[in-house]
Short mmCIF file of C-alpha atoms and ligand atoms in Angstrom, two decimals:
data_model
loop_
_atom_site.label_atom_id
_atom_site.label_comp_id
_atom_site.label_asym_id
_atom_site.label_seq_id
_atom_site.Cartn_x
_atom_site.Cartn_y
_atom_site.Cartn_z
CA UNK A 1 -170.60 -21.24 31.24
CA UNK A 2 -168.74 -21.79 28.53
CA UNK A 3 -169.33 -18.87 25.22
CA UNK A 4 -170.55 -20.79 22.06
CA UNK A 5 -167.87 -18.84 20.16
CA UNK A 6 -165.09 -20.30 21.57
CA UNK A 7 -166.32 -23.94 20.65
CA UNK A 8 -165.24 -25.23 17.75
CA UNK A 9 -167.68 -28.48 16.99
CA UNK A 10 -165.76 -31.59 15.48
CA UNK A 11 -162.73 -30.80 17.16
CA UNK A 12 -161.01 -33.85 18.27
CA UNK A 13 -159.01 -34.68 21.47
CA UNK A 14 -156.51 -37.53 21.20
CA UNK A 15 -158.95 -40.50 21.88
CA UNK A 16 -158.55 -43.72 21.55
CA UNK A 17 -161.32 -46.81 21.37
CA UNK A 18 -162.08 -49.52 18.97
CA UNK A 19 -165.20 -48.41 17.60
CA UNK A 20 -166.70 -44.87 18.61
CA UNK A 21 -163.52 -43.38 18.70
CA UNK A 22 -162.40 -44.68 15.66
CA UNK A 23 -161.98 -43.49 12.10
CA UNK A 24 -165.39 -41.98 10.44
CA UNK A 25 -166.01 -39.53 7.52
CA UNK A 26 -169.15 -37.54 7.68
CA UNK A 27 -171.61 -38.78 5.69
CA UNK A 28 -170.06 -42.05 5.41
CA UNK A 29 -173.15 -43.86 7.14
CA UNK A 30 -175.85 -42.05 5.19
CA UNK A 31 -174.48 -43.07 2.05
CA UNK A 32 -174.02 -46.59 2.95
CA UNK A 33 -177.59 -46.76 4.36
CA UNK A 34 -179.02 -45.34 1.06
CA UNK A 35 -177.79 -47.92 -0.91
CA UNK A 36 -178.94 -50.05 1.20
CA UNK A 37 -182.96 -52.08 1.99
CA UNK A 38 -184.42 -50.82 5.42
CA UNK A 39 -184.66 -54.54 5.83
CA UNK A 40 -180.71 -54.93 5.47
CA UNK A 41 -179.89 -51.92 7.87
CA UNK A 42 -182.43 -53.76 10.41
CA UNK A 43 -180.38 -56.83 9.88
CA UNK A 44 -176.89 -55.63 10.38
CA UNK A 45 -178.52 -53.89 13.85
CA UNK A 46 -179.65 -57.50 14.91
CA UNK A 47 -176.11 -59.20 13.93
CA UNK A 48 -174.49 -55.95 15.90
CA UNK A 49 -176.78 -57.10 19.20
CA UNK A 50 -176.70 -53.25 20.17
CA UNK A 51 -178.30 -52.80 23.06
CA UNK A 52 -179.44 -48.68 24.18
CA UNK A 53 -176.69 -46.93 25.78
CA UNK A 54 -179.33 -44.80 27.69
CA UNK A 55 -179.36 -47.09 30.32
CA UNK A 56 -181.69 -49.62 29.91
CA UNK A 57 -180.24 -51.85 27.52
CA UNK A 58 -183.19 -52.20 24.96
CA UNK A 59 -182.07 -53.82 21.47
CA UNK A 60 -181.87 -50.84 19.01
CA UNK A 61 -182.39 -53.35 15.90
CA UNK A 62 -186.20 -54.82 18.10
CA UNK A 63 -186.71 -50.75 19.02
CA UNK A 64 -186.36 -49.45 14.99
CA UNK A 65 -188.15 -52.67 13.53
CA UNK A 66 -190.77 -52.16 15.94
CA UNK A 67 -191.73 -48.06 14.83
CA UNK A 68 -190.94 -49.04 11.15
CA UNK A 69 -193.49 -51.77 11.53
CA UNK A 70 -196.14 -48.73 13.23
CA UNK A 71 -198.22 -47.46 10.81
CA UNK A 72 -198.76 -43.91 10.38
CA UNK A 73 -197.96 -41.20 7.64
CA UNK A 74 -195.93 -39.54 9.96
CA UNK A 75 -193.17 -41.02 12.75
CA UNK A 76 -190.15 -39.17 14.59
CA UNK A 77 -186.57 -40.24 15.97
CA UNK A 78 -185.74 -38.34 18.96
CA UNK A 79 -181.91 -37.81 19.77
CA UNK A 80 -182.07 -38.55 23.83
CA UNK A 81 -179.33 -35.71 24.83
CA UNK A 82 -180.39 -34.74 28.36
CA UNK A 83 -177.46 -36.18 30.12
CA UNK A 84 -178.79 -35.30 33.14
CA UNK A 85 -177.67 -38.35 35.30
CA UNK A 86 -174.97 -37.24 37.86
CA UNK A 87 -171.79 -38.38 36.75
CA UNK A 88 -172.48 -38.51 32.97
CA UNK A 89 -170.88 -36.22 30.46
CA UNK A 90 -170.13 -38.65 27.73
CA UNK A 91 -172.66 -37.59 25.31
CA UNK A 92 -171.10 -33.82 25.60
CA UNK A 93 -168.14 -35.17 24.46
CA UNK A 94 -169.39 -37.07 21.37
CA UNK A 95 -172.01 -34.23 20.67
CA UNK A 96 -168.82 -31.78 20.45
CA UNK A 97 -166.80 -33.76 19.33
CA UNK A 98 -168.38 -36.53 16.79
CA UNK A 99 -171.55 -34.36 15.74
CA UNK A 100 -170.98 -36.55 12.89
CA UNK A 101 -172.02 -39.91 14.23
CA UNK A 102 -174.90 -38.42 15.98
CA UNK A 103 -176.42 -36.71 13.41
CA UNK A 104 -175.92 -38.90 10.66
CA UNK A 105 -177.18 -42.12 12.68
CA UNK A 106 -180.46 -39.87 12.98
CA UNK A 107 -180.58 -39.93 9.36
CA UNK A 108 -179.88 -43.44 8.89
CA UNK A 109 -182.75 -43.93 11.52
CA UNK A 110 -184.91 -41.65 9.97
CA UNK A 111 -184.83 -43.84 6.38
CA UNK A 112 -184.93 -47.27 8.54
CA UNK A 113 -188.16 -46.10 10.30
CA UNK A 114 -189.91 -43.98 8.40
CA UNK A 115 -189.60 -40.90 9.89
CA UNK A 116 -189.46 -37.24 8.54
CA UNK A 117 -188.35 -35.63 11.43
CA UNK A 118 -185.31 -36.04 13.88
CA UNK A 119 -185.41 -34.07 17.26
CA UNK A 120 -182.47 -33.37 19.24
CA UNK A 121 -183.90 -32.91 23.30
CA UNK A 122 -180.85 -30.77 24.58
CA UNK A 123 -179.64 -31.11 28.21
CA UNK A 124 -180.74 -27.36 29.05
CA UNK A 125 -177.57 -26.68 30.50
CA UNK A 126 -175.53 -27.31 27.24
CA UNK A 127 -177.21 -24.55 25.69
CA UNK A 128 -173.80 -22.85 25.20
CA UNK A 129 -174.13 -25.81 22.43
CA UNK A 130 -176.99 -25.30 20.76
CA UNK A 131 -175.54 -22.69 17.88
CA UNK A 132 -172.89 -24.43 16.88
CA UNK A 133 -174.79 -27.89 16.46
CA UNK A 134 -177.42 -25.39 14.45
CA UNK A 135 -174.79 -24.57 12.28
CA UNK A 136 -173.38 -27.99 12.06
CA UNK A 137 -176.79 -28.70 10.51
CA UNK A 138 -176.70 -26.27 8.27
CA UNK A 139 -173.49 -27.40 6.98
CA UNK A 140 -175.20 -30.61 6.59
CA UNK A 141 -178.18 -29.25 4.78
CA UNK A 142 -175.44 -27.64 2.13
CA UNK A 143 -174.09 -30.70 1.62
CA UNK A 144 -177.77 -32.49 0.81
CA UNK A 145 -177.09 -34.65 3.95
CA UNK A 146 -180.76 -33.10 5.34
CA UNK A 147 -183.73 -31.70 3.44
CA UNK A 148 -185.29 -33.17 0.89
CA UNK A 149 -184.38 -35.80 -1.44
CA UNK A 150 -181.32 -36.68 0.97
CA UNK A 151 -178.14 -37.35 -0.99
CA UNK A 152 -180.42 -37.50 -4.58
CA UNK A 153 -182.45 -40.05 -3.04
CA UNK A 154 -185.71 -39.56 -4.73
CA UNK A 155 -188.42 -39.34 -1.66
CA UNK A 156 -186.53 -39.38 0.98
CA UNK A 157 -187.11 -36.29 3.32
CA UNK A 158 -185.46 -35.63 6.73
CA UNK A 159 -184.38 -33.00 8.47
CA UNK A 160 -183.38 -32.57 12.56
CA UNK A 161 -184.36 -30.04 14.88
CA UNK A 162 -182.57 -29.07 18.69
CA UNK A 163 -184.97 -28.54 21.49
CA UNK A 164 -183.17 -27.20 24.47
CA UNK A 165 -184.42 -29.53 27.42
CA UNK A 166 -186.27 -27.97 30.79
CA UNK A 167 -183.91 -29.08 33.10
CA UNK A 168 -185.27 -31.68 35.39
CA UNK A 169 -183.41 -35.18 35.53
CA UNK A 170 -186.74 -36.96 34.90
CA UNK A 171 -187.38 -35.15 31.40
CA UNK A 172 -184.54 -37.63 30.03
CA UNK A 173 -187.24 -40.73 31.03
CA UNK A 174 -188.16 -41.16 27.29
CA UNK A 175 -192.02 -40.57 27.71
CA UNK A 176 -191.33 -37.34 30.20
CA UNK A 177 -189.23 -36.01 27.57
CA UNK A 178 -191.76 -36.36 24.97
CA UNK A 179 -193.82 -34.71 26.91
CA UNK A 180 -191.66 -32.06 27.72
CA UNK A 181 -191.32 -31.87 23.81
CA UNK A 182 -195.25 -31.45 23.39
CA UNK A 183 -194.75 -28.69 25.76
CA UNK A 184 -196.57 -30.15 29.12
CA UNK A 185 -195.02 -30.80 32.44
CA UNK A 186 -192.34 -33.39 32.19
CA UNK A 187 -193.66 -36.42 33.97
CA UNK A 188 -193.35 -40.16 32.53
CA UNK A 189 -196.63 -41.43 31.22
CA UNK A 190 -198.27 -44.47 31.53
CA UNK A 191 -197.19 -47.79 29.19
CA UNK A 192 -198.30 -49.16 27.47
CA UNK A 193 -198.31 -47.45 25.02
CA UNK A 194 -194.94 -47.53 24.22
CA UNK A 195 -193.36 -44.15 21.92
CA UNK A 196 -192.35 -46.71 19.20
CA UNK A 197 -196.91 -46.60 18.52
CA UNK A 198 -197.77 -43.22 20.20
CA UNK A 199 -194.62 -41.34 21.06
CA UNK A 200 -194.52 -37.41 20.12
CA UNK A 201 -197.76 -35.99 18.88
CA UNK A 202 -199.58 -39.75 19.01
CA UNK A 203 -197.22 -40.90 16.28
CA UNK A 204 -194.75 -43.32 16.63
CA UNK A 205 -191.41 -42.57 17.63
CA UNK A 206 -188.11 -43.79 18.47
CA UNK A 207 -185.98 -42.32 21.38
CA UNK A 208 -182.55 -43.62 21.10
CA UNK A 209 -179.46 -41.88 23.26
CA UNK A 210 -176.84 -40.18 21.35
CA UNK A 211 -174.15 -42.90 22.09
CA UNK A 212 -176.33 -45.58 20.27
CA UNK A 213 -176.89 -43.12 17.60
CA UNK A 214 -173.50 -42.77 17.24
CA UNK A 215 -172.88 -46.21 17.40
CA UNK A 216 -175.02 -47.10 14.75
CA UNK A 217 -173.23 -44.74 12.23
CA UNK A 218 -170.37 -47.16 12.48
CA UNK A 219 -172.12 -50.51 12.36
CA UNK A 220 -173.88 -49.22 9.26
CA UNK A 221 -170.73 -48.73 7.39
CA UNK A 222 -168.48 -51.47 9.15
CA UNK A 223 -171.16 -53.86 9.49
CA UNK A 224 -172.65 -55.33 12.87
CA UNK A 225 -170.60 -58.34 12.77
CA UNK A 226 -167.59 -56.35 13.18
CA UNK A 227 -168.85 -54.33 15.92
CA UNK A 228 -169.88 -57.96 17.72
CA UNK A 229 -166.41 -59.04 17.93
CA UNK A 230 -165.98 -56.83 20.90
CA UNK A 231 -167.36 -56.70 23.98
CA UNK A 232 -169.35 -59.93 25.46
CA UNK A 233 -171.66 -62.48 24.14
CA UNK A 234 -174.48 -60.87 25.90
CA UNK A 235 -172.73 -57.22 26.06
CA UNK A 236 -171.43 -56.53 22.25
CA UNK A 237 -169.48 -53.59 21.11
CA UNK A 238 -167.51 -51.00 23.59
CA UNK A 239 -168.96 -48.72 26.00
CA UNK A 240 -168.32 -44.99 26.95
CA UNK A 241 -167.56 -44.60 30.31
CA UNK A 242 -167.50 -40.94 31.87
CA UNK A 243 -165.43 -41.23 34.84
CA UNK A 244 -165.01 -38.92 37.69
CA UNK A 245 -163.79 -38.38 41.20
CA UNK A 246 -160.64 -39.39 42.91
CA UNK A 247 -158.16 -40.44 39.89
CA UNK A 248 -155.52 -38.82 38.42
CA UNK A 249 -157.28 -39.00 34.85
CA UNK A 250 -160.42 -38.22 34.51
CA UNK A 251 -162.48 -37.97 31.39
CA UNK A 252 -164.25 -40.20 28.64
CA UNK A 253 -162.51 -43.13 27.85
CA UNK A 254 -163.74 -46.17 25.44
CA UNK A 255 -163.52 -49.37 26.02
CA UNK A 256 -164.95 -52.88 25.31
CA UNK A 257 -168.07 -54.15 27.30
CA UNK A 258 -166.68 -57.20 29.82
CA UNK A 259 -163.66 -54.68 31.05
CA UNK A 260 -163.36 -55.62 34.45
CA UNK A 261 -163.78 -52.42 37.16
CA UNK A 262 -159.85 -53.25 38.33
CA UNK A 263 -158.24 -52.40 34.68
CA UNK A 264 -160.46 -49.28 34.39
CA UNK A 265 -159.07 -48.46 37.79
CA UNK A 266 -155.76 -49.11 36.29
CA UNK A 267 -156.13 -46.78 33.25
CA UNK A 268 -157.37 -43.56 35.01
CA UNK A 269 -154.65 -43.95 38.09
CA UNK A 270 -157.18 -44.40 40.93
CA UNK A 271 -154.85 -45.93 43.20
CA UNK A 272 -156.11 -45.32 46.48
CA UNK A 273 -160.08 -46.26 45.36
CA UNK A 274 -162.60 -47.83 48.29
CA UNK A 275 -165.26 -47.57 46.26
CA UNK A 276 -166.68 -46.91 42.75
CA UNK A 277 -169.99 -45.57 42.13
CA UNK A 278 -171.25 -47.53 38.46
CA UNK A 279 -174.57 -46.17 36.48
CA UNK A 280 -174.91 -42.69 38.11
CA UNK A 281 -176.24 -41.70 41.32
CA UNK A 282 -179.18 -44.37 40.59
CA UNK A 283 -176.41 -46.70 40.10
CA UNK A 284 -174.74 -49.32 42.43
CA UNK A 285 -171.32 -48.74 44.71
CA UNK A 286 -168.78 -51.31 45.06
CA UNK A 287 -166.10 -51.48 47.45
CA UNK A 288 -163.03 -52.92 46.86
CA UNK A 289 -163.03 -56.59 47.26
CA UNK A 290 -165.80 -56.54 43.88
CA UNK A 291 -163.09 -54.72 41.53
CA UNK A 292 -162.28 -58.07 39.91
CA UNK A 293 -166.61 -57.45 38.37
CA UNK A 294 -167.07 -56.61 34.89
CA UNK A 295 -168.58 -53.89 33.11
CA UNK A 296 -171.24 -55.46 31.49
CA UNK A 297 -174.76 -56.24 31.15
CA UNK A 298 -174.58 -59.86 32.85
CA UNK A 299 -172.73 -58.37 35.45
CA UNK A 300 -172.94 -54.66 36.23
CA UNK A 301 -174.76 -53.14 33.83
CA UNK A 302 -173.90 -48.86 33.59
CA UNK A 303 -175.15 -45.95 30.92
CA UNK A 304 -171.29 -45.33 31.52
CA UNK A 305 -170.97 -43.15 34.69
CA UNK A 306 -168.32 -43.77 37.02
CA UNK A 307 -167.52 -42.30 40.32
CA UNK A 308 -164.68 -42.62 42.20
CA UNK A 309 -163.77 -42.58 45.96
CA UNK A 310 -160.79 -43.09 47.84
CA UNK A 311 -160.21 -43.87 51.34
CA UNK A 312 -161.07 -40.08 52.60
CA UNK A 313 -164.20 -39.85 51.49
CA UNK A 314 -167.20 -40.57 53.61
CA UNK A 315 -169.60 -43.09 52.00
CA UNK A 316 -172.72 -41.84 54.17
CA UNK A 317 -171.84 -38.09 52.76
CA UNK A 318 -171.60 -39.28 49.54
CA UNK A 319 -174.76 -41.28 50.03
CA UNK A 320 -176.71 -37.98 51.57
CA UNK A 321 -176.07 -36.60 48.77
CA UNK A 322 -177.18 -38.78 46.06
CA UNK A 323 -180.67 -38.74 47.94
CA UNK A 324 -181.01 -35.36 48.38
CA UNK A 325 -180.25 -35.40 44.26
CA UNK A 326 -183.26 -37.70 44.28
CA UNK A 327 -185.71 -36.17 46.62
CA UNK A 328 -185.20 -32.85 44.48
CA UNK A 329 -185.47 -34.32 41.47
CA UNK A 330 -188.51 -36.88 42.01
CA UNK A 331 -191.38 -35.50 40.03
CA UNK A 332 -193.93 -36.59 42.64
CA UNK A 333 -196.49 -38.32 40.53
CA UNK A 334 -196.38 -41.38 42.17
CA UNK A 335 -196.13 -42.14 46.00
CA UNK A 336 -193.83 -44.51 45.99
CA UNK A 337 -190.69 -42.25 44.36
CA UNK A 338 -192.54 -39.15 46.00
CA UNK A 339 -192.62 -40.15 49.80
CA UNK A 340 -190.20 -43.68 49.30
CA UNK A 341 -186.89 -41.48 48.39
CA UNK A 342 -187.84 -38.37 51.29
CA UNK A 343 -187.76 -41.56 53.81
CA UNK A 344 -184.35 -43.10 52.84
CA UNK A 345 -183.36 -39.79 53.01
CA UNK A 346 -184.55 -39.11 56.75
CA UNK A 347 -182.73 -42.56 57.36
CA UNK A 348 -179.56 -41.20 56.29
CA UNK A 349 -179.76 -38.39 58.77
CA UNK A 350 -181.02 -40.53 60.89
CA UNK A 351 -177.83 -42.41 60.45
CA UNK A 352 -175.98 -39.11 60.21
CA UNK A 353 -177.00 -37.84 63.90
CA UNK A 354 -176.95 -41.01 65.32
CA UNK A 355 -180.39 -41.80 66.24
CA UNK A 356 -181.18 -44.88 64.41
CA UNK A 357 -182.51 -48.63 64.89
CA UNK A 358 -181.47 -51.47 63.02
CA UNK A 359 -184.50 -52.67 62.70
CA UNK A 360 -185.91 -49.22 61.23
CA UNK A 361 -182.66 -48.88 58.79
CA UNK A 362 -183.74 -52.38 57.54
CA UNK A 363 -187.33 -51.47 56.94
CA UNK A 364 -186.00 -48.99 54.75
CA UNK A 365 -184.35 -51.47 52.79
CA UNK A 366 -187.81 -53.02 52.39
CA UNK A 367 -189.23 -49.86 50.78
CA UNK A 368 -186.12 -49.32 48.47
CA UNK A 369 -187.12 -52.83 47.27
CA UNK A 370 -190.45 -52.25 47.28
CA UNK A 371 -189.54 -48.80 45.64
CA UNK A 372 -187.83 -50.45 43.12
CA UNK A 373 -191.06 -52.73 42.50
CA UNK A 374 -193.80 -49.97 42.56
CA UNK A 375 -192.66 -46.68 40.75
CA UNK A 376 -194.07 -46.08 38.21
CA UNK A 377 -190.33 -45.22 36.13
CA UNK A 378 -186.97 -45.46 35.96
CA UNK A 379 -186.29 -42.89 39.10
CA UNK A 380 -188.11 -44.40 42.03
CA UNK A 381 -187.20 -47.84 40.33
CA UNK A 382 -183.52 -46.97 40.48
CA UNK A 383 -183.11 -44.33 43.11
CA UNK A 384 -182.83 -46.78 46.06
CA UNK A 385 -180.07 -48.33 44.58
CA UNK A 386 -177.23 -46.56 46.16
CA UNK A 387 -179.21 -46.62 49.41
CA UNK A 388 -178.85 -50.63 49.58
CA UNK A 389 -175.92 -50.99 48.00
CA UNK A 390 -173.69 -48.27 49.89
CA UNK A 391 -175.29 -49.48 53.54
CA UNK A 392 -174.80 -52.97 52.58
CA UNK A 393 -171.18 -52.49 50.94
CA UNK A 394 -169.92 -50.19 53.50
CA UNK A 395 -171.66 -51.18 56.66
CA UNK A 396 -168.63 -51.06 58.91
CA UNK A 397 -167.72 -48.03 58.06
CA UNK A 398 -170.87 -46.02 58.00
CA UNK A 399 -172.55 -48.28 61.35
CA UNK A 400 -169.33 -47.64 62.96
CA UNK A 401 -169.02 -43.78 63.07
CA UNK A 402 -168.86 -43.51 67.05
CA UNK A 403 -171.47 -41.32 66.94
CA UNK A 404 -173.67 -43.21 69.73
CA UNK A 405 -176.21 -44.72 67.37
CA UNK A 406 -178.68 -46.39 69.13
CA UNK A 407 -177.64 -50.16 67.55
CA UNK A 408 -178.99 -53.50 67.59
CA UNK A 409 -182.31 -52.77 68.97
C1 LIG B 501 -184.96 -40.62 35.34
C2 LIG B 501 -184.44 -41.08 34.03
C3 LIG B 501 -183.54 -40.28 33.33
C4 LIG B 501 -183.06 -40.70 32.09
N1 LIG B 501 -182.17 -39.91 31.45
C5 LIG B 501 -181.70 -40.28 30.24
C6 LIG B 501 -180.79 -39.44 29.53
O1 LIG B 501 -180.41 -38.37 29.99
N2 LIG B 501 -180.36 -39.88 28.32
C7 LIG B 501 -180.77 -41.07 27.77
O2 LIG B 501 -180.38 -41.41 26.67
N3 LIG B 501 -181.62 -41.88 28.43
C8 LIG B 501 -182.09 -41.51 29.64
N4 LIG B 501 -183.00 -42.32 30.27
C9 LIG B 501 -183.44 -43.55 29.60
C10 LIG B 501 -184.53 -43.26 28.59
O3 LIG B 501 -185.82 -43.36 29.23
C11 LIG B 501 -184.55 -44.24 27.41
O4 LIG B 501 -184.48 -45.54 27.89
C12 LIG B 501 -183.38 -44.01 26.43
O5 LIG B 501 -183.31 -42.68 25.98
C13 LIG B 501 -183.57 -44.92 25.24
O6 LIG B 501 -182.46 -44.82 24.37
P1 LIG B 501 -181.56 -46.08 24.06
O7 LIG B 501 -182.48 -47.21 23.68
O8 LIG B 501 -180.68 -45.65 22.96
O9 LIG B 501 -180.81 -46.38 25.32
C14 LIG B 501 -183.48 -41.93 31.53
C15 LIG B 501 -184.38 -42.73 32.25
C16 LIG B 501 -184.85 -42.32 33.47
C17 LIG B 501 -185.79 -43.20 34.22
#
């Protein structure tokens, strides 16, 4: 693990990208915001047409009107850093790197909604960066950026705390993490009601991820129709991607939402890819005749993980392995994610040993769908994802292993 002495926050690598990467001076956002209406920050979010780099895609501008509308003397913003999708390291990078654009789009979140209090749910394994982002915020407070009367502006009161996360994957499901936060076990609760009316404590909250946070620090001062001029129609602004496996560059690179899969390829020298893993472990795998797809939300929509594989690699390994990720990391409230993902798992071993059916491989299809239908979050909803799509996109390999499978009946 790496010593929190020997990280120096704000330190930048050579990156390049249009918009997260580009030039920002701390502050910069807050500033801009607090000469600015709540109503005209809310606006310049809608013209932006940012969607939640968490995953799910939710319009931040719908997400921030909707807890400033909440009424309640007190309201939160919770920083989503708990990274915990397999794959993902972007937000490390922008949380070491750009603690600026995090932080300060808390603050500019905190005015738009209300709140008084921004909470930063740490990946537990990042701990290492927990001291220096402390400090950061102390650096902050110094320079009136938190604390009362932000920046001389008379009433206005926020300050952010880190809370290191408990280290399941299911505590970064926005209502497990709040209660995780609160101090319970971290399972996903029932919605309604959504956290934007009775989030952390009962009051209303907003989880964003620390990409959109980020994100918003530069529509703020750059303005949303600028940020709309890249990307897609339906897919606006640029995307972090965190990409991984067999390439000769790995890392986190920017670029604009409607990239096609082929030019990322390009840019990382993976020149021997068979298959790319997009969105995580819950995420879907292509092979190679879809590389011409786009990254984007009318086509394959990703939080920005990217795995790949080359020819060597054996899909039905790499598949084992996502679903042992998900069998361990299920959090067993509801049967479907509870018993569904131990099943496709058995399948795969199934597969693995040879001892298999068509017919029973295809009812396991069924419940991924059905999987997908009836979990109650995110994980059982997503989970059977590379099940489907790495049995249907690699068929031939992984049906043909000469193992004596007992096919066709
Ligand atoms: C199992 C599971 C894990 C998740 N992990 C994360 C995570 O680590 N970080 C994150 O921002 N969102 C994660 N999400 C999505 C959050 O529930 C939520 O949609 C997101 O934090 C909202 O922020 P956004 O609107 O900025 O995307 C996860 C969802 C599920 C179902």
């Amino acid at each position: 693990m790496e010593n929190h002495l020997t990280i120096k926050l704000g330190e930048k690598k050579d990156r390049k990208g249009p918009v997260i990467f580009s030039e920002y001076k701390r502050g910069d956002a807050i500033r801009k915001a607090l000469s600015m209406s709540r109503e005209d920050i809310l606006f310049e979010l809608k013209d932006s047409k940012l969607k939640g780099r968490g995953g799910a895609g939710f319009p931040t501008s719908t997400k921030w009107m909707l807890t400033a509308a909440a009424k309640s003397e007190k309201k939160f913003i919770i920083c989503n850093a708990d990274e915990g999708e397999p794959g993902t390291f972007k937000d490390r990078v922008l949380l070491m790197e750009y603690p600026e654009l995090v932080f300060d789009g808390m603050v500019v979140g905190g005015y738009t909604i209300g709140a008084q209090l921004g909470i930063v749910y740490l990946r537990g394994e990042y701990e290492y960066l927990l001291k220096p982002l402390e400090d950061y915020l102390e650096e902050m407070r110094k320079d009136k950026l938190l604390g009362k009367n932000i920046l001389g502006k008379e009433g206005f009161d926020f300050d952010i705390e880190i809370v290191l996360g408990s280290g399941a994957y299911v505590c970064g499901e926005e209502t497990a993490l709040i209660e995780s936060l609160e101090g319970h076990r971290g399972e996903p609760r029932n919605r309604p009601p959504y956290p934007i009316n009775t989030g952390f404590l009962g009051r209303p909250t907003s989880v964003n991820n620390v990409e959109t946070l980020a994100a918003v620090s530069h529509i703020v001062v750059k303005g949303g129709k600028w940020f709309a001029k890249y990307g897609t129609d339906k897919s606006s602004g640029s995307k972090l991607f965190s990409v991984s496996g067999d390439c000769e560059k790995p890392g986190v690179y920017e670029l604009p939402w409607g990239t096609k899969v082929s030019e990322l390829l390009e840019l990382v020298g993976a020149k021997n890819a068979k298959a790319v893993q997009i969105g995580g472990a819950s995420g879907h795998c292509i092979p190679k005749s879809q590389f011409g797809r786009t990254l984007a939300y009318e086509d394959i929509p990703t939080g920005g993980s990217v795995m790949i594989f080359n020819e060597n690699r054996d899909m039905l390994k790499v598949l084992k392995n996502f679903m042992e990720f998900f069998v361990d990391e299920s959090c067993g409230q509801c049967t479907p994610c509870r018993i569904g993902n131990v099943k496709l798992l058995e399948g795969v071993e199934m597969i693995e040993k040879g001892n298999y059916t068509f017919a029973h491989i295809n009812k396991l299809k069924d419940l991924g769908r059905t999987m997908q239908l009836a979990s109650k979050c995110g994980l059982g909803q997503s989970s059977p994802n590379p099940f489907i799509s790495i049995l249907e996109n690699f068929k031939d390999e992984i049906f043909n292993r000469g193992n004596g499978g007992r096919n066709g009946r």
